[in-house]
CSV table of C-alpha atoms and ligand atoms in Angstrom, one decimal:
chain,number,residue,atom,x,y,z
A,240,MET,CA,124.2,80.7,66.5
A,241,THR,CA,124.6,79.9,70.3
A,242,THR,CA,123.9,82.7,72.8
A,243,GLN,CA,127.7,82.8,73.6
A,244,LYS,CA,128.4,83.4,69.9
A,245,ASN,CA,125.5,86.0,69.8
A,246,CYS,CA,127.1,88.1,72.6
A,247,LYS,CA,130.7,87.8,71.1
A,248,PHE,CA,129.3,89.0,67.7
A,249,LEU,CA,127.2,91.7,69.2
A,250,LYS,CA,130.1,92.9,71.4
A,251,PHE,CA,132.3,93.1,68.3
A,252,PHE,CA,129.5,94.7,66.2
A,253,LEU,CA,128.8,97.4,68.8
A,254,THR,CA,132.3,98.4,69.4
A,255,THR,CA,132.7,99.4,65.7
A,256,ILE,CA,129.8,101.8,65.5
A,257,ASP,CA,129.8,105.3,66.8
A,258,GLN,CA,126.3,105.4,68.1
A,259,ILE,CA,123.5,102.9,67.9
A,260,PHE,CA,120.3,102.3,69.6
A,261,ILE,CA,119.0,98.9,70.6
A,262,ASN,CA,115.4,98.1,70.4
A,263,PHE,CA,114.4,95.2,72.5
A,264,PRO,CA,113.2,91.9,71.0
A,265,ASP,CA,109.7,92.3,69.6
A,266,PRO,CA,107.3,91.1,72.3
A,267,TRP,CA,105.0,89.8,69.5
A,268,PRO,CA,106.1,86.2,68.5
A,269,LYS,CA,106.4,85.7,64.8
A,270,GLU,CA,103.5,83.3,64.5
A,271,ARG,CA,101.2,86.0,66.1
A,272,HIS,CA,102.3,88.4,63.3
A,273,ALA,CA,101.4,85.7,60.7
A,274,LYS,CA,97.9,85.0,62.1
A,275,HIS,CA,96.9,88.5,62.8
A,276,ARG,CA,97.4,91.8,60.9
A,277,ILE,CA,100.7,93.3,62.0
A,278,ILE,CA,100.0,96.0,64.6
A,279,GLN,CA,103.1,98.1,65.2
A,280,PRO,CA,103.6,99.0,68.9
A,281,PRO,CA,103.4,102.9,69.1
A,282,PHE,CA,106.7,103.1,71.0
A,283,LEU,CA,109.9,101.2,71.1
A,284,ASP,CA,112.1,101.1,74.2
A,285,VAL,CA,115.5,102.1,73.0
A,286,LEU,CA,118.9,102.6,74.5
A,287,PHE,CA,121.2,105.2,72.8
A,288,LEU,CA,124.9,104.2,73.1
A,289,ARG,CA,127.4,107.0,73.0
A,290,ASN,CA,131.0,106.9,71.7
A,291,ASN,CA,133.1,104.3,73.4
A,292,GLU,CA,130.2,102.5,75.1
A,293,ILE,CA,129.5,98.8,74.5
A,294,ALA,CA,126.4,96.9,75.3
A,295,GLU,CA,126.0,93.2,76.0
A,296,VAL,CA,122.6,92.0,74.9
A,297,THR,CA,121.5,88.6,76.2
A,298,PRO,CA,118.0,87.0,76.7
A,299,GLU,CA,118.4,88.1,80.4
A,300,GLY,CA,118.8,91.7,79.4
A,301,THR,CA,121.2,94.4,78.3
A,302,LYS,CA,124.2,95.7,80.2
A,303,VAL,CA,126.2,98.7,79.1
A,304,PHE,CA,129.9,99.1,79.7
A,305,ASP,CA,132.6,101.8,79.2
A,306,ALA,CA,134.6,100.3,76.2
A,307,MET,CA,137.9,101.6,77.6
A,308,ASN,CA,137.8,100.2,81.1
A,309,CYS,CA,134.7,97.9,80.9
A,310,THR,CA,133.2,99.5,84.0
A,311,PRO,CA,129.4,99.1,84.0
A,312,ILE,CA,127.3,102.2,83.0
A,313,HIS,CA,123.8,102.8,84.2
A,314,LYS,CA,121.5,103.8,81.3
A,315,GLU,CA,117.8,104.5,81.1
A,316,THR,CA,115.8,103.2,78.2
A,317,GLU,CA,113.9,105.9,76.2
A,318,LYS,CA,110.6,105.6,74.4
A,319,LEU,CA,111.1,106.0,70.7
A,320,GLU,CA,107.8,106.9,68.9
A,321,THR,CA,107.4,104.6,65.8
A,322,GLU,CA,105.7,106.1,62.8
A,323,ASN,CA,103.6,103.6,60.9
A,324,THR,CA,104.5,105.3,57.6
A,325,SER,CA,104.1,103.2,54.6
A,326,ILE,CA,106.7,104.5,52.1
A,327,SER,CA,105.3,104.1,48.6
A,328,LYS,CA,105.7,106.1,45.4
A,329,ASN,CA,101.9,106.7,45.5
A,330,GLY,CA,101.7,106.0,41.8
A,331,PHE,CA,104.6,108.3,40.8
A,332,ASP,CA,107.4,106.8,38.7
A,333,HIS,CA,110.1,107.9,41.2
A,334,PHE,CA,110.3,109.0,44.9
A,335,MET,CA,111.9,112.2,43.7
A,336,LEU,CA,108.9,113.2,41.6
A,337,LYS,CA,106.5,112.1,44.4
A,338,GLU,CA,108.5,114.3,46.9
A,339,ILE,CA,108.5,117.2,44.5
A,340,PHE,CA,104.8,117.0,44.2
A,341,GLU,CA,104.4,116.7,48.0
A,342,GLN,CA,105.8,120.2,48.5
A,343,PRO,CA,102.6,122.2,48.7
A,344,ASP,CA,101.6,120.0,51.6
A,345,THR,CA,105.0,119.7,53.3
A,346,LEU,CA,105.3,123.5,53.1
A,347,ARG,CA,101.9,123.9,54.8
A,348,GLN,CA,103.0,121.2,57.4
A,349,ALA,CA,106.2,123.2,58.1
A,350,MET,CA,104.1,126.3,58.8
A,351,HIS,CA,101.4,124.5,60.7
A,352,GLY,CA,101.0,125.8,64.3
A,353,ARG,CA,103.9,128.2,63.9
A,354,ILE,CA,102.2,131.3,62.5
A,355,PHE,CA,101.1,134.1,64.9
A,356,GLN,CA,99.5,136.5,62.5
A,357,ASP,CA,98.1,138.9,65.2
A,358,LEU,CA,101.7,139.5,66.5
A,359,GLY,CA,103.3,139.3,63.0
A,360,THR,CA,105.7,136.7,64.3
A,361,ALA,CA,106.3,132.9,64.4
A,362,VAL,CA,106.1,130.5,67.4
A,363,PHE,CA,108.0,127.2,67.8
A,364,GLU,CA,106.6,124.9,70.6
A,365,GLU,CA,109.7,122.7,70.4
A,366,LEU,CA,112.3,125.6,70.7
A,367,ASN,CA,113.8,125.1,74.2
A,368,LEU,CA,116.0,128.2,74.2
A,369,SER,CA,114.9,131.0,76.6
A,370,ILE,CA,114.0,134.5,75.4
A,371,ASN,CA,117.0,135.8,77.2
A,372,GLU,CA,119.3,133.4,75.4
A,373,LEU,CA,117.7,134.3,72.1
A,374,SER,CA,117.8,138.0,72.6
A,375,SER,CA,121.4,137.9,73.6
A,376,ILE,CA,122.4,136.4,70.2
A,377,GLN,CA,124.9,138.7,68.5
A,378,ARG,CA,126.0,136.4,65.7
A,379,ILE,CA,124.8,133.3,63.9
A,380,LEU,CA,127.0,130.6,62.4
A,381,ILE,CA,125.3,128.1,60.1
A,382,LEU,CA,126.9,124.7,59.5
A,383,ALA,CA,125.7,122.2,56.9
A,384,CYS,CA,126.5,120.2,53.8
A,385,GLY,CA,125.1,119.8,50.2
A,386,THR,CA,121.6,121.0,49.7
A,387,SER,CA,121.3,121.9,53.4
A,388,TRP,CA,124.2,124.3,53.0
A,389,HIS,CA,122.4,126.1,50.2
A,390,ALA,CA,119.4,126.5,52.5
A,391,GLY,CA,121.9,127.8,55.1
A,392,TYR,CA,123.4,130.3,52.7
A,393,ILE,CA,119.9,131.7,51.9
A,394,ALA,CA,119.0,131.8,55.6
A,395,ALA,CA,122.2,133.7,56.5
A,396,ASN,CA,121.2,136.4,54.0
A,397,TRP,CA,117.7,136.5,55.5
A,398,LEU,CA,119.0,136.8,59.1
A,399,GLU,CA,121.3,139.7,58.1
A,400,GLU,CA,118.7,141.5,56.0
A,401,LYS,CA,115.6,141.0,58.2
A,402,ALA,CA,116.9,140.4,61.7
A,403,LYS,CA,120.0,142.5,61.4
A,404,ILE,CA,122.1,139.7,63.0
A,405,PRO,CA,125.6,139.1,61.4
A,406,ALA,CA,125.3,135.6,60.0
A,407,GLN,CA,127.4,133.3,57.8
A,408,ALA,CA,126.9,129.8,56.4
A,409,GLU,CA,130.0,127.5,56.4
A,410,ILE,CA,130.4,124.2,54.5
A,411,ALA,CA,130.8,121.8,57.5
A,412,SER,CA,133.5,119.6,55.9
A,413,GLU,CA,135.6,122.8,55.4
A,414,PHE,CA,134.7,124.4,58.7
A,415,ARG,CA,136.0,121.5,60.7
A,416,TYR,CA,139.6,122.3,59.7
A,417,LYS,CA,139.4,126.0,60.0
A,418,ASN,CA,140.6,127.8,63.2
A,419,PRO,CA,137.3,129.7,63.6
A,420,ILE,CA,136.7,132.7,65.9
A,421,ILE,CA,133.6,131.7,67.9
A,422,SER,CA,132.7,134.9,69.7
A,423,GLU,CA,130.4,135.3,72.7
A,424,ASN,CA,126.7,135.1,72.1
A,425,THR,CA,127.1,133.1,68.9
A,426,LEU,CA,124.2,130.8,68.0
A,427,VAL,CA,125.2,127.8,65.9
A,428,ILE,CA,122.5,126.6,63.5
A,429,ALA,CA,123.3,123.1,62.2
A,430,ILE,CA,121.0,122.1,59.2
A,431,SER,CA,120.7,118.5,58.2
A,432,GLN,CA,117.7,116.6,56.7
A,433,SER,CA,118.9,113.2,58.0
A,434,GLY,CA,120.6,114.4,61.2
A,435,GLU,CA,123.3,111.9,60.5
A,436,THR,CA,125.8,113.6,58.1
A,437,PHE,CA,129.1,113.1,59.8
A,438,ASP,CA,130.8,116.3,58.6
A,439,THR,CA,127.9,118.4,60.0
A,440,ILE,CA,127.9,116.5,63.3
A,441,GLY,CA,131.8,116.7,63.5
A,442,SER,CA,131.7,120.5,63.0
A,443,VAL,CA,129.1,120.8,65.7
A,444,ARG,CA,131.2,118.8,68.1
A,445,GLU,CA,134.1,121.0,67.1
A,446,VAL,CA,132.4,124.3,68.0
A,447,LYS,CA,131.0,122.7,71.2
A,448,ALA,CA,134.6,121.8,72.2
A,449,ARG,CA,135.7,125.3,71.5
A,450,GLY,CA,133.4,127.3,73.5
A,451,ASN,CA,130.1,127.7,75.3
A,452,VAL,CA,127.8,128.1,72.3
A,453,LYS,CA,124.3,127.0,71.9
A,454,VAL,CA,123.5,124.7,68.9
A,455,LEU,CA,120.1,124.8,67.2
A,456,ALA,CA,119.5,121.8,64.9
A,457,VAL,CA,117.1,122.2,62.0
A,458,CYS,CA,116.4,118.6,61.1
A,459,ASN,CA,113.8,116.2,59.6
A,460,ALA,CA,114.7,113.2,61.7
A,461,ARG,CA,113.8,113.0,65.3
A,462,ASN,CA,116.2,111.1,67.6
A,463,SER,CA,119.0,111.4,65.1
A,464,THR,CA,122.6,112.0,66.2
A,465,LEU,CA,122.5,115.7,65.5
A,466,THR,CA,119.3,116.3,67.4
A,467,ARG,CA,120.8,114.5,70.4
A,468,ASP,CA,124.0,116.6,70.2
A,469,ALA,CA,122.1,119.9,69.8
A,470,ASP,CA,120.8,122.1,72.6
A,471,ALA,CA,117.5,122.8,70.7
A,472,CYS,CA,115.8,121.5,67.6
A,473,LEU,CA,113.4,122.8,65.0
A,474,PHE,CA,111.8,120.0,63.0
A,475,LEU,CA,110.8,120.1,59.3
A,476,LYS,CA,107.8,117.7,59.7
A,477,ALA,CA,108.3,116.9,56.0
A,478,GLY,CA,108.0,113.1,56.5
A,479,PRO,CA,110.6,110.6,55.2
A,480,GLU,CA,112.6,111.8,52.2
A,481,ILE,CA,113.6,108.7,50.2
A,482,SER,CA,115.1,110.0,47.0
A,483,VAL,CA,118.9,110.6,47.4
A,484,CYS,CA,118.3,114.0,45.7
A,485,SER,CA,116.9,116.3,48.4
A,486,THR,CA,113.8,118.3,47.3
A,487,LYS,CA,111.0,118.7,49.8
A,488,ALA,CA,113.5,118.9,52.6
A,489,LEU,CA,115.1,121.9,51.1
A,490,THR,CA,111.9,123.9,50.7
A,491,SER,CA,110.8,122.9,54.2
A,492,GLN,CA,114.2,123.9,55.6
A,493,LEU,CA,113.7,127.3,53.9
A,494,MET,CA,110.2,127.6,55.3
A,495,VAL,CA,111.3,126.8,58.9
A,496,LEU,CA,114.4,129.1,58.6
A,497,SER,CA,112.3,132.0,57.2
A,498,LEU,CA,109.9,131.6,60.2
A,499,PHE,CA,112.9,131.5,62.6
A,500,THR,CA,114.3,134.6,60.9
A,501,LEU,CA,110.9,136.4,61.4
A,502,PHE,CA,110.8,135.3,65.0
A,503,MET,CA,114.3,136.7,65.6
A,504,ALA,CA,113.5,139.9,63.6
A,505,ARG,CA,110.5,140.6,65.8
A,506,LEU,CA,112.4,139.7,69.0
A,507,LYS,CA,115.2,142.1,68.0
A,508,GLN,CA,112.5,144.6,66.8
A,509,SER,CA,114.2,145.0,63.4
A,510,LEU,CA,110.8,144.3,61.9
A,511,ASN,CA,107.7,146.0,63.2
A,512,LEU,CA,104.2,144.4,63.5
A,513,GLU,CA,103.0,145.4,59.9
A,514,GLU,CA,106.2,144.2,58.3
A,515,GLY,CA,106.0,140.9,60.2
A,516,GLN,CA,102.3,140.4,59.2
A,517,LYS,CA,103.2,141.2,55.6
A,518,PHE,CA,106.0,138.7,55.6
A,519,LEU,CA,103.6,136.0,57.0
A,520,THR,CA,101.0,136.8,54.4
A,521,GLN,CA,103.6,136.3,51.6
A,522,LEU,CA,104.8,133.0,53.3
A,523,GLN,CA,101.3,131.6,53.4
A,524,GLN,CA,100.9,132.2,49.7
A,525,VAL,CA,104.0,130.0,48.9
A,526,PRO,CA,102.3,126.6,48.9
A,527,ASP,CA,99.7,127.7,46.3
A,528,GLN,CA,102.4,129.3,44.2
A,529,VAL,CA,104.4,126.1,44.3
A,530,ASP,CA,101.2,124.2,43.3
A,531,ALA,CA,100.9,126.6,40.3
A,532,ILE,CA,104.5,125.7,39.2
A,533,LEU,CA,103.8,121.9,39.5
A,534,ARG,CA,101.0,122.5,37.1
A,535,GLN,CA,103.5,123.7,34.5
A,536,THR,CA,104.9,120.1,34.1
A,537,GLU,CA,104.3,120.0,30.4
A,538,GLU,CA,106.2,123.3,29.7
A,539,ILE,CA,109.1,122.1,31.9
A,540,GLN,CA,109.1,118.6,30.3
A,541,SER,CA,109.3,120.2,26.8
A,542,LEU,CA,112.2,122.4,27.9
A,543,ALA,CA,113.9,119.3,29.2
A,544,LYS,CA,113.4,117.4,26.0
A,545,LYS,CA,114.9,120.3,24.0
A,546,TYR,CA,118.1,120.7,26.2
A,547,ALA,CA,118.7,117.2,27.7
A,548,HIS,CA,121.5,116.4,25.2
A,549,TYR,CA,123.9,119.2,26.2
A,550,PRO,CA,126.8,118.0,28.4
A,551,ASN,CA,127.3,121.3,30.3
A,552,PHE,CA,125.0,123.9,31.8
A,553,PHE,CA,125.3,127.2,33.6
A,554,PHE,CA,122.8,128.5,36.1
A,555,LEU,CA,123.1,132.2,36.7
A,556,GLY,CA,121.5,134.4,39.4
A,557,ARG,CA,122.0,137.4,41.6
A,558,ASN,CA,121.3,138.0,45.3
A,559,TYR,CA,118.9,135.2,46.5
A,560,MET,CA,119.0,133.7,43.0
A,561,PHE,CA,122.7,133.0,43.3
A,562,PRO,CA,122.4,130.2,46.0
A,563,THR,CA,119.3,129.1,44.2
A,564,SER,CA,121.5,128.7,41.0
A,565,LEU,CA,124.0,126.7,43.1
A,566,GLU,CA,121.1,124.3,44.2
A,567,ALA,CA,119.7,124.1,40.7
A,568,ALA,CA,123.1,123.0,39.4
A,569,LEU,CA,123.6,120.5,42.2
A,570,LYS,CA,120.2,118.9,41.4
A,571,LEU,CA,121.1,118.5,37.7
A,572,LYS,CA,124.6,117.2,38.6
A,573,GLU,CA,123.3,114.7,41.1
A,574,ILE,CA,120.7,112.9,38.9
A,575,SER,CA,121.7,113.5,35.2
A,576,TYR,CA,125.5,113.6,35.5
A,577,ILE,CA,125.6,116.8,33.4
A,578,ASN,CA,128.4,119.1,34.4
A,579,ALA,CA,126.2,121.9,35.7
A,580,VAL,CA,127.6,125.0,37.5
A,581,GLY,CA,125.8,127.7,39.4
A,582,TYR,CA,127.4,131.1,39.3
A,583,PRO,CA,126.7,134.7,40.4
A,584,ALA,CA,125.6,136.4,37.2
A,585,GLY,CA,127.8,139.4,37.8
A,586,GLU,CA,130.9,137.2,38.2
A,587,MET,CA,130.8,135.7,34.7
A,588,LYS,CA,132.8,138.5,33.2
A,589,HIS,CA,135.6,137.8,35.6
A,590,GLY,CA,136.4,134.5,34.0
A,591,PRO,CA,133.8,131.8,33.3
A,592,ILE,CA,132.4,133.7,30.3
A,593,ALA,CA,135.4,132.3,28.5
A,594,LEU,CA,133.5,128.9,28.4
A,595,VAL,CA,130.3,130.4,26.9
A,596,ASP,CA,129.4,129.4,23.4
A,597,LYS,CA,126.5,127.8,21.4
A,598,ASN,CA,127.1,124.4,23.1
A,599,LEU,CA,126.6,125.7,26.7
A,600,PRO,CA,123.0,126.4,27.7
A,601,VAL,CA,122.6,129.1,30.3
A,602,VAL,CA,119.6,129.1,32.6
A,603,GLY,CA,119.0,132.7,33.9
A,604,LEU,CA,117.1,132.8,37.3
A,605,CYS,CA,115.4,136.2,37.3
A,606,GLY,CA,113.3,136.0,40.5
A,607,ASN,CA,115.0,139.0,42.2
A,608,GLN,CA,113.4,142.4,41.3
A,609,LYS,CA,116.2,144.3,43.1
A,610,THR,CA,118.8,142.9,40.7
A,611,LEU,CA,116.6,142.2,37.6
A,612,GLU,CA,118.1,144.9,35.4
A,613,LYS,CA,121.6,143.8,36.2
A,614,THR,CA,120.7,140.1,35.6
A,615,LEU,CA,119.1,140.9,32.2
A,616,SER,CA,122.3,142.7,31.1
A,617,ASN,CA,124.4,139.7,32.2
A,618,LEU,CA,122.1,137.4,30.3
A,619,MET,CA,122.5,139.6,27.2
A,620,GLU,CA,126.3,139.1,27.5
A,621,MET,CA,125.7,135.3,27.4
A,622,LYS,CA,123.3,135.6,24.4
A,623,ALA,CA,126.0,137.7,22.6
A,624,ARG,CA,128.4,134.7,22.9
A,625,GLY,CA,125.9,132.4,21.3
A,626,ALA,CA,124.7,130.6,24.4
A,627,PRO,CA,121.2,128.9,24.2
A,628,LEU,CA,119.4,131.0,26.8
A,629,ILE,CA,116.6,129.7,29.1
A,630,ALA,CA,115.1,132.2,31.5
A,631,PHE,CA,113.0,131.5,34.6
A,632,ALA,CA,111.2,134.8,35.3
A,633,PRO,CA,108.2,136.3,37.1
A,634,GLN,CA,105.1,136.7,35.0
A,635,GLY,CA,105.1,140.1,33.4
A,636,THR,CA,108.9,140.5,33.0
A,637,LEU,CA,108.4,141.1,29.2
A,638,GLU,CA,111.9,142.4,28.6
A,639,ILE,CA,113.2,138.9,29.0
A,640,GLU,CA,111.3,137.6,25.9
A,641,SER,CA,113.5,139.5,23.5
A,642,ILE,CA,116.7,138.1,25.1
A,643,ALA,CA,115.9,134.4,25.9
A,644,ASP,CA,115.3,131.5,23.6
A,645,ASP,CA,112.8,130.0,26.1
A,646,VAL,CA,111.1,131.5,29.1
A,647,LEU,CA,109.4,129.7,32.0
A,648,TRP,CA,107.0,132.1,33.7
A,649,LEU,CA,106.7,131.8,37.5
A,650,PRO,CA,104.3,133.4,40.0
A,651,PRO,CA,105.7,136.8,41.2
A,652,THR,CA,106.7,136.9,44.9
A,653,SER,CA,109.1,138.8,47.1
A,654,ASP,CA,112.8,138.6,46.4
A,655,GLU,CA,113.4,136.8,49.7
A,656,LEU,CA,110.9,134.0,49.0
A,657,SER,CA,111.6,133.6,45.2
A,658,CYS,CA,114.3,131.1,46.1
A,659,ILE,CA,111.6,128.6,47.2
A,660,LEU,CA,109.6,128.8,44.0
A,661,TYR,CA,112.6,128.8,41.7
A,662,SER,CA,114.1,125.9,43.5
A,663,VAL,CA,111.0,123.8,42.8
A,664,ALA,CA,111.0,124.8,39.1
A,665,CYS,CA,114.7,123.8,38.8
A,666,GLN,CA,114.1,120.5,40.7
A,667,MET,CA,111.5,119.7,37.9
A,668,LEU,CA,113.8,120.7,35.1
A,669,ALA,CA,116.6,118.4,36.6
A,670,TYR,CA,114.1,115.6,37.0
A,671,TYR,CA,112.8,115.7,33.4
A,672,ILE,CA,116.2,116.1,31.9
A,673,ALA,CA,117.4,113.1,33.9
A,674,LEU,CA,114.3,111.2,32.8
A,675,GLU,CA,115.0,112.1,29.2
A,676,ARG,CA,118.6,110.8,29.6
A,677,GLY,CA,117.3,107.5,31.1
A,678,ALA,CA,119.3,108.2,34.3
A,679,GLU,CA,118.8,106.2,37.6
A,680,ILE,CA,116.9,109.0,39.4
A,681,ASP,CA,116.2,107.8,42.9
A,682,GLN,CA,119.6,106.1,43.5
A,683,PRO,CA,122.1,108.1,41.5
A,684,ARG,CA,125.6,106.6,41.2
A,685,ASN,CA,128.3,107.4,43.8
A,686,LEU,CA,125.7,109.2,46.2
A,687,ALA,CA,124.2,108.3,49.5
A,688,LYS,CA,121.1,109.8,51.2
A,689,SER,CA,123.2,110.6,54.2
A,690,VAL,CA,127.0,110.3,54.4
A,691,THR,CA,127.8,109.0,57.9
A,692,VAL,CA,131.5,108.8,57.5
A,693,GLU,CA,134.1,111.6,57.0
B,194,LIG,C1,124.2,114.1,50.7
B,194,LIG,C2,122.9,114.0,50.0
B,194,LIG,O1,124.7,112.8,50.9
B,194,LIG,O2,124.1,114.8,51.9
B,194,LIG,C3,122.4,115.4,49.7
B,194,LIG,O3,123.0,113.2,48.8
B,194,LIG,C4,122.3,116.1,51.0
B,194,LIG,O4,121.1,115.3,49.1
B,194,LIG,C5,123.6,116.1,51.8
B,194,LIG,O5,121.9,117.5,50.8
B,194,LIG,C6,123.4,116.6,53.2
B,194,LIG,O6,122.5,115.8,53.9
B,194,LIG,P1,121.8,116.2,55.2
B,194,LIG,O7,121.0,115.0,55.6
B,194,LIG,O8,122.8,116.5,56.2
B,194,LIG,O9,120.9,117.3,54.9
């Protein structure tokens, strides 16, 4: 293709994309690669194009223009760190299973360098919001989609309960068409594993257009669109997540958001030193507790074998176990195509209980001590309607044995942190049920790792 054609094609190509970055031709001619082992340059010089900008790339160089009036735009190249990460399944059958088993390490990674035990708080070197800006926060609005929204829902509960800051988690695709009240001193937290989910980015641009709010991105991808739009970022450091079904990103989001909650709670003095140190001690036990759950593969696989043939499932929970049941149902839907629904256990009597019979397995998530008694009585109502009942419960909750057909015992932890442990157990149940059904686990039908269109 002649250079002329090159430029014409590139011009057309670039005007149709919202944002793209150009990396300059590799200075290492092909033959050199062949003869020598490929050595990836540590940095790439990149240019980030914004909306309505076009670039003309020729052997002589790159010129950027305003797409509307073709006036030249001066742009500095930026150095983009390249990670030489070889993405393999490391011997696992699927990326999803590999990423589930990475969680003890990714949880430690998410905590690494962010624990300040002596002061009972958390520190974030990358958080470029001032203490004044953070102390003046009066409300937190969380925006996200899919699994990230479930993490946001849990974080909103934590921020209200521990930091005493009014907080709500909105589904970004819905939020964009609401007429929200964005009051003074509102911090917007946008959660996205990829940083490229268009609904989340669109909702962030919406709030930015409405008022002077600060946006904090919680993200796993550096230099993604969201991290460029946001005022500040907290990174998950979970490494690439390949499986469409998000697993390690969720638990790392919860780890980072729990540390941010602690940081705000200590800043707002709604938690004192001892309470902060106690929360940190519990947090640091989570990776080992997740490890213990991963060692229950056989139990979970035999549960999956027993229940994989059912076409519908209910996941029930209260308090932190409710958003956990939403996430559990989403995992099963995404990879096994079973019609699974997560529901607040106390809500069943207001309608959905009409569906319950011997053909609809119910998974009761019993990780919250505060609501355990209520949850057990809700599960008894399911049993009374003939539902096959599986309970995920903390070791020692003996009452559940007389109610449930099957029990998976999980390490006891605080109500707030149980959502991390129970999410991992539910990820494994979904994985082994999908495996039993011969489903395409890493690339489920109709789904994309990141939806970059509306
Ligand atoms: C979907 C993915 O496309 O986007 C989900 O299949 C994910 O796994 C959701 O939770 C949101 O993605 P992100 O990257 O914004 O967290």
